[in-house]
PDB file of C-alpha atoms in Angstrom:
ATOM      1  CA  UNK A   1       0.000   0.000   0.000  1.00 69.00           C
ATOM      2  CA  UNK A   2       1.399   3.520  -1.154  1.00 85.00           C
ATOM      3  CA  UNK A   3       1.727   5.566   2.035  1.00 95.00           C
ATOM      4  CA  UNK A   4       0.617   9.128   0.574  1.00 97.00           C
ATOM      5  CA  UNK A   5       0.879  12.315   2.832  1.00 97.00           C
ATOM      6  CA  UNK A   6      -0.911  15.678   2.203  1.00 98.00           C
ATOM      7  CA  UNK A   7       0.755  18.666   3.484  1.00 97.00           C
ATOM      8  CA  UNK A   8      -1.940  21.856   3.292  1.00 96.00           C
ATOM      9  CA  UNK A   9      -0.501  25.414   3.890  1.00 94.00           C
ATOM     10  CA  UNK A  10      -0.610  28.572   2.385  1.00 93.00           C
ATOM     11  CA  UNK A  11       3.210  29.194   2.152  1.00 95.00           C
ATOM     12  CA  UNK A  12       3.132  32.471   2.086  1.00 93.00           C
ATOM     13  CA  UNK A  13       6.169  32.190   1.575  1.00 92.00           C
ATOM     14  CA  UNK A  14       7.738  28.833   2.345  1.00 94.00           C
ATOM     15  CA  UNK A  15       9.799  28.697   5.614  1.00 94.00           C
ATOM     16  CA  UNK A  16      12.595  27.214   7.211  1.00 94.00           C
ATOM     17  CA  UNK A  17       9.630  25.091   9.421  1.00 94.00           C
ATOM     18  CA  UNK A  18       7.872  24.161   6.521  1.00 95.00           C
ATOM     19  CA  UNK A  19      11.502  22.363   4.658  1.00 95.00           C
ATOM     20  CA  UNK A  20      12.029  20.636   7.693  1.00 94.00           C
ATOM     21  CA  UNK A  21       8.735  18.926   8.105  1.00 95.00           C
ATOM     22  CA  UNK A  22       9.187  18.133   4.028  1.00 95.00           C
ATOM     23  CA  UNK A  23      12.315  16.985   4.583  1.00 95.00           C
ATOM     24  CA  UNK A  24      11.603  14.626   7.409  1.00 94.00           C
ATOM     25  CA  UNK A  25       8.197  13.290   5.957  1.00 94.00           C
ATOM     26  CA  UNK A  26      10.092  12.307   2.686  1.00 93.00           C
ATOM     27  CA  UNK A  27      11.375   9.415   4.943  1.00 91.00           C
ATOM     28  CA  UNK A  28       8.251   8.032   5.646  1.00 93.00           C
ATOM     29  CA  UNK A  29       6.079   8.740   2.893  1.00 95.00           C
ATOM     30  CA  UNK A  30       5.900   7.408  -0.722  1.00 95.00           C
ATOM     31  CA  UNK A  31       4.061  10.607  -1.867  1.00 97.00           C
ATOM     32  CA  UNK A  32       3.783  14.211  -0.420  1.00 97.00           C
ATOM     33  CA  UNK A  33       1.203  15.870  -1.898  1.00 98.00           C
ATOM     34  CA  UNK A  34       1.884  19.735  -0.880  1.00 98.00           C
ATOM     35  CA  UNK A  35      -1.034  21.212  -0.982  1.00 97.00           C
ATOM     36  CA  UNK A  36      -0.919  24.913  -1.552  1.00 96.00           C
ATOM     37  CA  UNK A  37      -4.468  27.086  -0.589  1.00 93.00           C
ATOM     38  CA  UNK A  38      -6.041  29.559  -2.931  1.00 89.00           C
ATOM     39  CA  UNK A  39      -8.861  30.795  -0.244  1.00 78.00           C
ATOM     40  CA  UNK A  40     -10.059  33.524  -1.055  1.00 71.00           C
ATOM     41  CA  UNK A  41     -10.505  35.375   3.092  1.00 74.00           C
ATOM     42  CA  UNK A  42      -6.742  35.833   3.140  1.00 78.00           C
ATOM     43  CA  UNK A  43      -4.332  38.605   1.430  1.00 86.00           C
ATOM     44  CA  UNK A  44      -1.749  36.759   0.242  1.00 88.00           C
ATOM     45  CA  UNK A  45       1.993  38.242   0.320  1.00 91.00           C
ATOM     46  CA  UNK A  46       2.666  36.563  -2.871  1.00 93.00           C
ATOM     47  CA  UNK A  47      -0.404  35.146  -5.216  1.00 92.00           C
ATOM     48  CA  UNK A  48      -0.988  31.184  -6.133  1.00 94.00           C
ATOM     49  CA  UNK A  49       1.446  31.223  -9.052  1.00 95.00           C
ATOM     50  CA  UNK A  50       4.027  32.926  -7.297  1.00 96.00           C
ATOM     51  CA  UNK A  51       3.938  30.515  -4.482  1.00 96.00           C
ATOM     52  CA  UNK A  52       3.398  27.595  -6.581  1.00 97.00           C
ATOM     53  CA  UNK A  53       7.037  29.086  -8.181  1.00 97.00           C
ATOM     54  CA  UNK A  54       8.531  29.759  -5.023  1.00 97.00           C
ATOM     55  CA  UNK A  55       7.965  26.187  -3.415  1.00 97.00           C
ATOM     56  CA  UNK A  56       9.144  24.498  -6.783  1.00 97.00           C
ATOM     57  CA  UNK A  57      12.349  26.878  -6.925  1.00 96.00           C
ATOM     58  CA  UNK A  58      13.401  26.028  -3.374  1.00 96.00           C
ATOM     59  CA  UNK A  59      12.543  22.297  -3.499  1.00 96.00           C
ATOM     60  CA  UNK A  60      13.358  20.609  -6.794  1.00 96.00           C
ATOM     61  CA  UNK A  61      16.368  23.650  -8.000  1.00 94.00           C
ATOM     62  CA  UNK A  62      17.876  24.763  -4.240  1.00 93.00           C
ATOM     63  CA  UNK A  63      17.396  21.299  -2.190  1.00 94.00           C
ATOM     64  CA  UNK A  64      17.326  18.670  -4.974  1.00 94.00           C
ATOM     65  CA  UNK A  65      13.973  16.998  -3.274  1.00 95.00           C
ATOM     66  CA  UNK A  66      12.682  13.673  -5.733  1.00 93.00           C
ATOM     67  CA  UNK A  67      10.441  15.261  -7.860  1.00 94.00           C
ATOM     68  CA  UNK A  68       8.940  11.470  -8.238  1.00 94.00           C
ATOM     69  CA  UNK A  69       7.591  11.885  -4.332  1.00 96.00           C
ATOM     70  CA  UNK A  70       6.833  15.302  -4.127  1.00 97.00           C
ATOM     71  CA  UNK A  71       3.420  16.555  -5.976  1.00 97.00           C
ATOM     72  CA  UNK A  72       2.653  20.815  -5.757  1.00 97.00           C
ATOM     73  CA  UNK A  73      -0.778  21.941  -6.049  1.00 97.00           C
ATOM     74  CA  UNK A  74      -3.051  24.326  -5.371  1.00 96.00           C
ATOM     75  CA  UNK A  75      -6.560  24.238  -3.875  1.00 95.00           C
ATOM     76  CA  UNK A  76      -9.649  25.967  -2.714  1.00 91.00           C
ATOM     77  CA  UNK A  77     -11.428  23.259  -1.458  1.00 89.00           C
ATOM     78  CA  UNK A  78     -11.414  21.230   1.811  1.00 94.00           C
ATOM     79  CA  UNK A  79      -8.745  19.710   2.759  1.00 94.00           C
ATOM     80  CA  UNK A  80     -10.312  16.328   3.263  1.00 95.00           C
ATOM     81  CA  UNK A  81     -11.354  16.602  -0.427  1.00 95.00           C
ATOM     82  CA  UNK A  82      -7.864  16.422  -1.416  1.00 96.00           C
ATOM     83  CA  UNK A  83      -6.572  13.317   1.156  1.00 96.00           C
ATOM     84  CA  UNK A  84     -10.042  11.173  -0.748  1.00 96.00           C
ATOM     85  CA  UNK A  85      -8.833  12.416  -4.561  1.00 96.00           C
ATOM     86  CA  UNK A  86      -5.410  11.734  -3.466  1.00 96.00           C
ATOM     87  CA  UNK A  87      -6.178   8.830  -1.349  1.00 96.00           C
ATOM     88  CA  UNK A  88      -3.995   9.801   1.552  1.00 96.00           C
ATOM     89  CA  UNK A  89      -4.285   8.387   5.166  1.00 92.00           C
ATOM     90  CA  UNK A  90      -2.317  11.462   6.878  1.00 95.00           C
ATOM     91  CA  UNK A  91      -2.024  14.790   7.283  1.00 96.00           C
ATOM     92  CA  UNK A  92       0.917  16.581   8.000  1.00 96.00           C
ATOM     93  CA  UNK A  93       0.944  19.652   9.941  1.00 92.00           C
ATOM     94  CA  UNK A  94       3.318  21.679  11.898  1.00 83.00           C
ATOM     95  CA  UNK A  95       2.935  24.056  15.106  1.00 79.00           C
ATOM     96  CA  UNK A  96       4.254  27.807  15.669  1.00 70.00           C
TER      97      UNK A  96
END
């Protein structure tokens, strides 16, 4: 069974916090699905595509992360929606 984690977030921007919960889930997942949100009741530093940009620059080009476990996306949905189209079993979250 593929162990699949989504990771929900606004990363606006990506942190320091955020690459080290990546970095440590890519050890016990088979996928990461990083889900980036497009809600509309926030304003956003940077907007979806820049983010999107952002988290792709500093994973795949600065940190060499497998692009093979590691899926960016963005959504304005719930994020339960995304763990049944994505069949995942966990969410990962971190605390400030």
């Amino acid at each position: 069974m593929t162990k699949v984690i989504v990771y929900p977030g606004t990363f606006d921007p990506i942190t320091f916090g955020h690459i080290d919960l990546i970095r440590k889930s890519v050890s016990i997942a088979d996928k990461i699905i990083i889900a980036i949100s497009d809600g509309t009741s926030k304003n956003y530093l940077f907007s979806i595509d820049e983010r999107i940009k952002i988290v792709k620059q500093a994973l795949f080009r600065d940190l060499n992360f497998d692009k093979k476990k590691i899926t960016i996306i963005s959504f304005s949905k719930l994020t339960t929606d995304i763990c049944k189209k994505y069949k995942a079993k966990l969410i990962l979250r971190g605390l400030r």
